Amino acid sequence: MPETSSTNCPNSIKIGPIMFTTQFLLVFSLLLSLPILFLLAPRIFPPHNPSIPISPYDEQDDLDLFRKATAVAASSSFVTHYPSAHAHFTFKSKKLKIAFLFLTNTDLFFAPLWEQFFKSADKNLFNIYVHADPYSNVTKPKGVFSSQFIRNAKRTYRASPTLISATRRLLATAILDDPTNTFFAVLSQYCIPLHSFKYVYDSLISSKSFDFSSSESGPESTQYNVKIEYKSFVEIISKERRLWKRYVARGRYAMMPEVPFEKFRGGSQFFVITRRHALMVIEDRRLWNKFKQPCYREDECYPEEHYFPTLLSMQDPKGCTKYTLTRVNWTGTRNGHPYTYKASEISPVLIQELRKSNYSSSYLFARKFEPNCLKPLMKIADEVIFQD
């Protein structure tokens, strides 16, 4: 029988004096290409994101809402906007209101405490709006919250652009609903009040000394015991070690040219903003088109903590205090969540501690609390929380 030569093997290739099988060459080529694939993958493959992308229908539905709110605000005879750093108002014997905007995907655990908060308030001084995830089994509480759930609520996911959309939806609904809504306070189901309604209202609407940052530029003018100029209480952080990772979470150049890194900001998604700034938020398209992009780095993607401070710091930095009125404890944070207070920790001393602020006379709200904190909080509500 004749001897078979390896050179006749159809699965072999001879390169110089060395013989290679085609299988070996294929594996070797794949190994060499791995670094190239690693570098090009973000440009070739779509990013993995656990959230369902915002659908074109939802996007269009929101745009219709925002355009309607903007048009109604422009035609309003009550509020007049001037091209300055602050919101200016003309008064026609109407009382200014605070819009309380609750963003939730669970039951409103502290509804009874908030019910007590609103109980002593003049009903002409506030409005309530609740955005509840329609895919969550949220029970509508009785009382002041019962009919305040907005109809156009949509699904939300943590650490995703859906939370930005939900907040913008709340702002637009409140603008449409009442032209006297002057301040817009964004809260969650884990937030509690730290003072009475009267204290909160007076601090925002009429106090000349509540905001320490205002004293740096001189006293605020007032008319009929109501401030003429208002600032938004939104946290704006420009120096933070995680900012770069958050910035490149969608890709190194994904935010350019609209948002260069030096303009990228961070801050709490829970804030109190003026009507002027609420309109800026719902009118925006340019920055929203950047922040709604999905992230490649899920662990660094918290668009709701960057969109609002970046937008307002770029458009009106002097109109913002750069701090929030919602106290949060980041000691012992886990997976991006702040410290959660337990029922055993609730006491008058804790409330007094949570009120302390270096930027204003006091924090007005606080988070985050376990649902079983309701009972001990109700016990000290009248004698501690609502005693200013």
JSON list of N, CA and C in Angstrom, two decimals, residues 308-361:
[
{"chain": "A", "resi": 308, "resn": "PHE", "atom": "N", "xyz": [-31.14, 66.41, 34.84]},
{"chain": "A", "resi": 308, "resn": "PHE", "atom": "CA", "xyz": [-31.69, 67.66, 35.37]},
{"chain": "A", "resi": 308, "resn": "PHE", "atom": "C", "xyz": [-30.60, 68.64, 35.81]},
{"chain": "A", "resi": 309, "resn": "PRO", "atom": "N", "xyz": [-29.60, 68.21, 36.61]},
{"chain": "A", "resi": 309, "resn": "PRO", "atom": "CA", "xyz": [-28.55, 69.16, 36.98]},
{"chain": "A", "resi": 309, "resn": "PRO", "atom": "C", "xyz": [-27.72, 69.64, 35.80]},
{"chain": "A", "resi": 310, "resn": "THR", "atom": "N", "xyz": [-27.50, 68.76, 34.80]},
{"chain": "A", "resi": 310, "resn": "THR", "atom": "CA", "xyz": [-26.73, 69.18, 33.63]},
{"chain": "A", "resi": 310, "resn": "THR", "atom": "C", "xyz": [-27.50, 70.21, 32.81]},
{"chain": "A", "resi": 311, "resn": "LEU", "atom": "N", "xyz": [-28.77, 69.94, 32.56]},
{"chain": "A", "resi": 311, "resn": "LEU", "atom": "CA", "xyz": [-29.59, 70.85, 31.77]},
{"chain": "A", "resi": 311, "resn": "LEU", "atom": "C", "xyz": [-29.70, 72.22, 32.42]},
{"chain": "A", "resi": 312, "resn": "LEU", "atom": "N", "xyz": [-30.04, 72.26, 33.71]},
{"chain": "A", "resi": 312, "resn": "LEU", "atom": "CA", "xyz": [-30.26, 73.55, 34.38]},
{"chain": "A", "resi": 312, "resn": "LEU", "atom": "C", "xyz": [-28.95, 74.30, 34.60]},
{"chain": "A", "resi": 313, "resn": "SER", "atom": "N", "xyz": [-27.86, 73.59, 34.84]},
{"chain": "A", "resi": 313, "resn": "SER", "atom": "CA", "xyz": [-26.58, 74.28, 35.02]},
{"chain": "A", "resi": 313, "resn": "SER", "atom": "C", "xyz": [-26.07, 74.85, 33.70]},
{"chain": "A", "resi": 314, "resn": "MET", "atom": "N", "xyz": [-26.44, 74.23, 32.58]},
{"chain": "A", "resi": 314, "resn": "MET", "atom": "CA", "xyz": [-26.04, 74.75, 31.28]},
{"chain": "A", "resi": 314, "resn": "MET", "atom": "C", "xyz": [-26.91, 75.93, 30.86]},
{"chain": "A", "resi": 315, "resn": "GLN", "atom": "N", "xyz": [-28.19, 75.89, 31.19]},
{"chain": "A", "resi": 315, "resn": "GLN", "atom": "CA", "xyz": [-29.11, 76.94, 30.73]},
{"chain": "A", "resi": 315, "resn": "GLN", "atom": "C", "xyz": [-29.27, 78.10, 31.71]},
{"chain": "A", "resi": 316, "resn": "ASP", "atom": "N", "xyz": [-29.17, 77.83, 33.01]},
{"chain": "A", "resi": 316, "resn": "ASP", "atom": "CA", "xyz": [-29.40, 78.90, 33.98]},
{"chain": "A", "resi": 316, "resn": "ASP", "atom": "C", "xyz": [-28.69, 78.62, 35.30]},
{"chain": "A", "resi": 317, "resn": "PRO", "atom": "N", "xyz": [-27.38, 78.62, 35.32]},
{"chain": "A", "resi": 317, "resn": "PRO", "atom": "CA", "xyz": [-26.64, 78.29, 36.55]},
{"chain": "A", "resi": 317, "resn": "PRO", "atom": "C", "xyz": [-26.91, 79.25, 37.71]},
{"chain": "A", "resi": 318, "resn": "LYS", "atom": "N", "xyz": [-27.13, 80.53, 37.41]},
{"chain": "A", "resi": 318, "resn": "LYS", "atom": "CA", "xyz": [-27.36, 81.50, 38.47]},
{"chain": "A", "resi": 318, "resn": "LYS", "atom": "C", "xyz": [-28.76, 81.39, 39.06]},
{"chain": "A", "resi": 319, "resn": "GLY", "atom": "N", "xyz": [-29.64, 80.68, 38.37]},
{"chain": "A", "resi": 319, "resn": "GLY", "atom": "CA", "xyz": [-31.00, 80.52, 38.88]},
{"chain": "A", "resi": 319, "resn": "GLY", "atom": "C", "xyz": [-31.17, 79.30, 39.76]},
{"chain": "A", "resi": 320, "resn": "CYS", "atom": "N", "xyz": [-30.06, 78.62, 40.07]},
{"chain": "A", "resi": 320, "resn": "CYS", "atom": "CA", "xyz": [-30.11, 77.41, 40.90]},
{"chain": "A", "resi": 320, "resn": "CYS", "atom": "C", "xyz": [-29.25, 77.58, 42.16]},
{"chain": "A", "resi": 321, "resn": "THR", "atom": "N", "xyz": [-29.74, 77.03, 43.26]},
{"chain": "A", "resi": 321, "resn": "THR", "atom": "CA", "xyz": [-28.98, 77.11, 44.51]},
{"chain": "A", "resi": 321, "resn": "THR", "atom": "C", "xyz": [-27.83, 76.11, 44.54]},
{"chain": "A", "resi": 322, "resn": "LYS", "atom": "N", "xyz": [-27.93, 75.06, 43.72]},
{"chain": "A", "resi": 322, "resn": "LYS", "atom": "CA", "xyz": [-26.95, 73.98, 43.62]},
{"chain": "A", "resi": 322, "resn": "LYS", "atom": "C", "xyz": [-27.00, 73.01, 44.80]},
{"chain": "A", "resi": 323, "resn": "TYR", "atom": "N", "xyz": [-28.07, 73.07, 45.59]},
{"chain": "A", "resi": 323, "resn": "TYR", "atom": "CA", "xyz": [-28.26, 72.08, 46.64]},
{"chain": "A", "resi": 323, "resn": "TYR", "atom": "C", "xyz": [-29.73, 71.66, 46.69]},
{"chain": "A", "resi": 324, "resn": "THR", "atom": "N", "xyz": [-29.98, 70.51, 47.25]},
{"chain": "A", "resi": 324, "resn": "THR", "atom": "CA", "xyz": [-31.34, 69.98, 47.33]},
{"chain": "A", "resi": 324, "resn": "THR", "atom": "C", "xyz": [-31.93, 70.22, 48.72]},
{"chain": "A", "resi": 325, "resn": "LEU", "atom": "N", "xyz": [-33.24, 70.19, 48.81]},
{"chain": "A", "resi": 325, "resn": "LEU", "atom": "CA", "xyz": [-33.92, 70.34, 50.10]},
{"chain": "A", "resi": 325, "resn": "LEU", "atom": "C", "xyz": [-34.37, 69.00, 50.67]},
{"chain": "A", "resi": 326, "resn": "THR", "atom": "N", "xyz": [-33.96, 67.91, 50.03]},
{"chain": "A", "resi": 326, "resn": "THR", "atom": "CA", "xyz": [-34.29, 66.57, 50.51]},
{"chain": "A", "resi": 326, "resn": "THR", "atom": "C", "xyz": [-33.05, 65.92, 51.10]},
{"chain": "A", "resi": 327, "resn": "ARG", "atom": "N", "xyz": [-33.08, 65.67, 52.40]},
{"chain": "A", "resi": 327, "resn": "ARG", "atom": "CA", "xyz": [-31.94, 65.09, 53.10]},
{"chain": "A", "resi": 327, "resn": "ARG", "atom": "C", "xyz": [-31.85, 63.60, 52.81]},
{"chain": "A", "resi": 328, "resn": "VAL", "atom": "N", "xyz": [-30.63, 63.13, 52.53]},
{"chain": "A", "resi": 328, "resn": "VAL", "atom": "CA", "xyz": [-30.40, 61.71, 52.27]},
{"chain": "A", "resi": 328, "resn": "VAL", "atom": "C", "xyz": [-29.08, 61.32, 52.91]},
{"chain": "A", "resi": 329, "resn": "ASN", "atom": "N", "xyz": [-29.00, 60.11, 53.38]},
{"chain": "A", "resi": 329, "resn": "ASN", "atom": "CA", "xyz": [-27.81, 59.61, 54.05]},
{"chain": "A", "resi": 329, "resn": "ASN", "atom": "C", "xyz": [-27.12, 58.58, 53.15]},
{"chain": "A", "resi": 330, "resn": "TRP", "atom": "N", "xyz": [-25.94, 58.95, 52.65]},
{"chain": "A", "resi": 330, "resn": "TRP", "atom": "CA", "xyz": [-25.21, 58.04, 51.75]},
{"chain": "A", "resi": 330, "resn": "TRP", "atom": "C", "xyz": [-24.20, 57.18, 52.48]},
{"chain": "A", "resi": 331, "resn": "THR", "atom": "N", "xyz": [-24.24, 57.17, 53.81]},
{"chain": "A", "resi": 331, "resn": "THR", "atom": "CA", "xyz": [-23.35, 56.30, 54.58]},
{"chain": "A", "resi": 331, "resn": "THR", "atom": "C", "xyz": [-23.80, 54.85, 54.42]},
{"chain": "A", "resi": 332, "resn": "GLY", "atom": "N", "xyz": [-22.87, 53.99, 54.08]},
{"chain": "A", "resi": 332, "resn": "GLY", "atom": "CA", "xyz": [-23.21, 52.58, 53.93]},
{"chain": "A", "resi": 332, "resn": "GLY", "atom": "C", "xyz": [-24.08, 52.29, 52.74]},
{"chain": "A", "resi": 333, "resn": "THR", "atom": "N", "xyz": [-23.91, 53.06, 51.66]},
{"chain": "A", "resi": 333, "resn": "THR", "atom": "CA", "xyz": [-24.73, 52.86, 50.47]},
{"chain": "A", "resi": 333, "resn": "THR", "atom": "C", "xyz": [-24.49, 51.48, 49.85]},
{"chain": "A", "resi": 334, "resn": "ARG", "atom": "N", "xyz": [-25.55, 50.91, 49.27]},
{"chain": "A", "resi": 334, "resn": "ARG", "atom": "CA", "xyz": [-25.47, 49.60, 48.62]},
{"chain": "A", "resi": 334, "resn": "ARG", "atom": "C", "xyz": [-26.13, 49.65, 47.26]},
{"chain": "A", "resi": 335, "resn": "ASN", "atom": "N", "xyz": [-25.39, 49.23, 46.23]},
{"chain": "A", "resi": 335, "resn": "ASN", "atom": "CA", "xyz": [-25.91, 49.17, 44.86]},
{"chain": "A", "resi": 335, "resn": "ASN", "atom": "C", "xyz": [-26.57, 50.47, 44.44]},
{"chain": "A", "resi": 336, "resn": "GLY", "atom": "N", "xyz": [-25.97, 51.58, 44.83]},
{"chain": "A", "resi": 336, "resn": "GLY", "atom": "CA", "xyz": [-26.50, 52.88, 44.43]},
{"chain": "A", "resi": 336, "resn": "GLY", "atom": "C", "xyz": [-27.66, 53.37, 45.27]},
{"chain": "A", "resi": 337, "resn": "HIS", "atom": "N", "xyz": [-28.07, 52.60, 46.28]},
{"chain": "A", "resi": 337, "resn": "HIS", "atom": "CA", "xyz": [-29.18, 53.02, 47.14]},
{"chain": "A", "resi": 337, "resn": "HIS", "atom": "C", "xyz": [-28.63, 53.70, 48.39]},
{"chain": "A", "resi": 338, "resn": "PRO", "atom": "N", "xyz": [-29.27, 54.78, 48.86]},
{"chain": "A", "resi": 338, "resn": "PRO", "atom": "CA", "xyz": [-28.82, 55.43, 50.10]},
{"chain": "A", "resi": 338, "resn": "PRO", "atom": "C", "xyz": [-29.19, 54.60, 51.32]},
{"chain": "A", "resi": 339, "resn": "TYR", "atom": "N", "xyz": [-28.72, 55.03, 52.45]},
{"chain": "A", "resi": 339, "resn": "TYR", "atom": "CA", "xyz": [-29.05, 54.35, 53.71]},
{"chain": "A", "resi": 339, "resn": "TYR", "atom": "C", "xyz": [-30.56, 54.43, 53.94]},
{"chain": "A", "resi": 340, "resn": "THR", "atom": "N", "xyz": [-31.13, 53.32, 54.40]},
{"chain": "A", "resi": 340, "resn": "THR", "atom": "CA", "xyz": [-32.57, 53.26, 54.67]},
{"chain": "A", "resi": 340, "resn": "THR", "atom": "C", "xyz": [-32.81, 53.17, 56.17]},
{"chain": "A", "resi": 341, "resn": "TYR", "atom": "N", "xyz": [-33.53, 54.15, 56.70]},
{"chain": "A", "resi": 341, "resn": "TYR", "atom": "CA", "xyz": [-33.79, 54.19, 58.13]},
{"chain": "A", "resi": 341, "resn": "TYR", "atom": "C", "xyz": [-34.82, 53.13, 58.53]},
{"chain": "A", "resi": 342, "resn": "LYS", "atom": "N", "xyz": [-34.58, 52.55, 59.70]},
{"chain": "A", "resi": 342, "resn": "LYS", "atom": "CA", "xyz": [-35.46, 51.50, 60.24]},
{"chain": "A", "resi": 342, "resn": "LYS", "atom": "C", "xyz": [-36.38, 52.09, 61.31]},
{"chain": "A", "resi": 343, "resn": "ALA", "atom": "N", "xyz": [-37.43, 51.36, 61.61]},
{"chain": "A", "resi": 343, "resn": "ALA", "atom": "CA", "xyz": [-38.42, 51.83, 62.60]},
{"chain": "A", "resi": 343, "resn": "ALA", "atom": "C", "xyz": [-37.78, 52.09, 63.95]},
{"chain": "A", "resi": 344, "resn": "SER", "atom": "N", "xyz": [-36.82, 51.28, 64.33]},
{"chain": "A", "resi": 344, "resn": "SER", "atom": "CA", "xyz": [-36.16, 51.42, 65.63]},
{"chain": "A", "resi": 344, "resn": "SER", "atom": "C", "xyz": [-35.33, 52.70, 65.74]},
{"chain": "A", "resi": 345, "resn": "GLU", "atom": "N", "xyz": [-35.03, 53.33, 64.61]},
{"chain": "A", "resi": 345, "resn": "GLU", "atom": "CA", "xyz": [-34.20, 54.54, 64.60]},
{"chain": "A", "resi": 345, "resn": "GLU", "atom": "C", "xyz": [-35.02, 55.83, 64.66]},
{"chain": "A", "resi": 346, "resn": "ILE", "atom": "N", "xyz": [-36.32, 55.72, 64.49]},
{"chain": "A", "resi": 346, "resn": "ILE", "atom": "CA", "xyz": [-37.17, 56.92, 64.47]},
{"chain": "A", "resi": 346, "resn": "ILE", "atom": "C", "xyz": [-37.27, 57.52, 65.86]},
{"chain": "A", "resi": 347, "resn": "SER", "atom": "N", "xyz": [-36.95, 58.81, 65.96]},
{"chain": "A", "resi": 347, "resn": "SER", "atom": "CA", "xyz": [-37.00, 59.51, 67.25]},
{"chain": "A", "resi": 347, "resn": "SER", "atom": "C", "xyz": [-37.00, 61.02, 66.98]},
{"chain": "A", "resi": 348, "resn": "PRO", "atom": "N", "xyz": [-37.38, 61.82, 67.99]},
{"chain": "A", "resi": 348, "resn": "PRO", "atom": "CA", "xyz": [-37.30, 63.28, 67.84]},
{"chain": "A", "resi": 348, "resn": "PRO", "atom": "C", "xyz": [-35.88, 63.75, 67.52]},
{"chain": "A", "resi": 349, "resn": "VAL", "atom": "N", "xyz": [-34.90, 63.06, 68.09]},
{"chain": "A", "resi": 349, "resn": "VAL", "atom": "CA", "xyz": [-33.50, 63.44, 67.85]},
{"chain": "A", "resi": 349, "resn": "VAL", "atom": "C", "xyz": [-33.14, 63.24, 66.38]},
{"chain": "A", "resi": 350, "resn": "LEU", "atom": "N", "xyz": [-33.61, 62.15, 65.78]},
{"chain": "A", "resi": 350, "resn": "LEU", "atom": "CA", "xyz": [-33.32, 61.90, 64.36]},
{"chain": "A", "resi": 350, "resn": "LEU", "atom": "C", "xyz": [-33.93, 62.99, 63.49]},
{"chain": "A", "resi": 351, "resn": "ILE", "atom": "N", "xyz": [-35.16, 63.38, 63.77]},
{"chain": "A", "resi": 351, "resn": "ILE", "atom": "CA", "xyz": [-35.82, 64.43, 62.98]},
{"chain": "A", "resi": 351, "resn": "ILE", "atom": "C", "xyz": [-35.03, 65.73, 63.06]},
{"chain": "A", "resi": 352, "resn": "GLN", "atom": "N", "xyz": [-34.58, 66.08, 64.26]},
{"chain": "A", "resi": 352, "resn": "GLN", "atom": "CA", "xyz": [-33.79, 67.30, 64.43]},
{"chain": "A", "resi": 352, "resn": "GLN", "atom": "C", "xyz": [-32.48, 67.22, 63.66]},
{"chain": "A", "resi": 353, "resn": "GLU", "atom": "N", "xyz": [-31.86, 66.05, 63.63]},
{"chain": "A", "resi": 353, "resn": "GLU", "atom": "CA", "xyz": [-30.60, 65.86, 62.89]},
{"chain": "A", "resi": 353, "resn": "GLU", "atom": "C", "xyz": [-30.82, 65.98, 61.40]},
{"chain": "A", "resi": 354, "resn": "LEU", "atom": "N", "xyz": [-31.91, 65.39, 60.94]},
{"chain": "A", "resi": 354, "resn": "LEU", "atom": "CA", "xyz": [-32.19, 65.41, 59.50]},
{"chain": "A", "resi": 354, "resn": "LEU", "atom": "C", "xyz": [-32.50, 66.81, 59.00]},
{"chain": "A", "resi": 355, "resn": "ARG", "atom": "N", "xyz": [-32.96, 67.68, 59.86]},
{"chain": "A", "resi": 355, "resn": "ARG", "atom": "CA", "xyz": [-33.28, 69.05, 59.46]},
{"chain": "A", "resi": 355, "resn": "ARG", "atom": "C", "xyz": [-32.03, 69.90, 59.23]},
{"chain": "A", "resi": 356, "resn": "LYS", "atom": "N", "xyz": [-30.94, 69.58, 59.87]},
{"chain": "A", "resi": 356, "resn": "LYS", "atom": "CA", "xyz": [-29.74, 70.42, 59.84]},
{"chain": "A", "resi": 356, "resn": "LYS", "atom": "C", "xyz": [-29.16, 70.52, 58.44]},
{"chain": "A", "resi": 357, "resn": "SER", "atom": "N", "xyz": [-28.92, 71.77, 58.00]},
{"chain": "A", "resi": 357, "resn": "SER", "atom": "CA", "xyz": [-28.37, 72.02, 56.67]},
{"chain": "A", "resi": 357, "resn": "SER", "atom": "C", "xyz": [-27.34, 73.14, 56.73]},
{"chain": "A", "resi": 358, "resn": "ASN", "atom": "N", "xyz": [-26.31, 73.02, 55.90]},
{"chain": "A", "resi": 358, "resn": "ASN", "atom": "CA", "xyz": [-25.30, 74.07, 55.80]},
{"chain": "A", "resi": 358, "resn": "ASN", "atom": "C", "xyz": [-25.65, 75.10, 54.73]},
{"chain": "A", "resi": 359, "resn": "TYR", "atom": "N", "xyz": [-26.73, 74.84, 54.00]},
{"chain": "A", "resi": 359, "resn": "TYR", "atom": "CA", "xyz": [-27.06, 75.67, 52.85]},
{"chain": "A", "resi": 359, "resn": "TYR", "atom": "C", "xyz": [-28.35, 76.47, 53.01]},
{"chain": "A", "resi": 360, "resn": "SER", "atom": "N", "xyz": [-29.22, 76.04, 53.91]},
{"chain": "A", "resi": 360, "resn": "SER", "atom": "CA", "xyz": [-30.49, 76.72, 54.13]},
{"chain": "A", "resi": 360, "resn": "SER", "atom": "C", "xyz": [-30.86, 76.62, 55.60]},
{"chain": "A", "resi": 361, "resn": "SER", "atom": "N", "xyz": [-31.96, 77.26, 55.97]},
{"chain": "A", "resi": 361, "resn": "SER", "atom": "CA", "xyz": [-32.39, 77.20, 57.37]},
{"chain": "A", "resi": 361, "resn": "SER", "atom": "C", "xyz": [-32.68, 75.77, 57.81]}
]
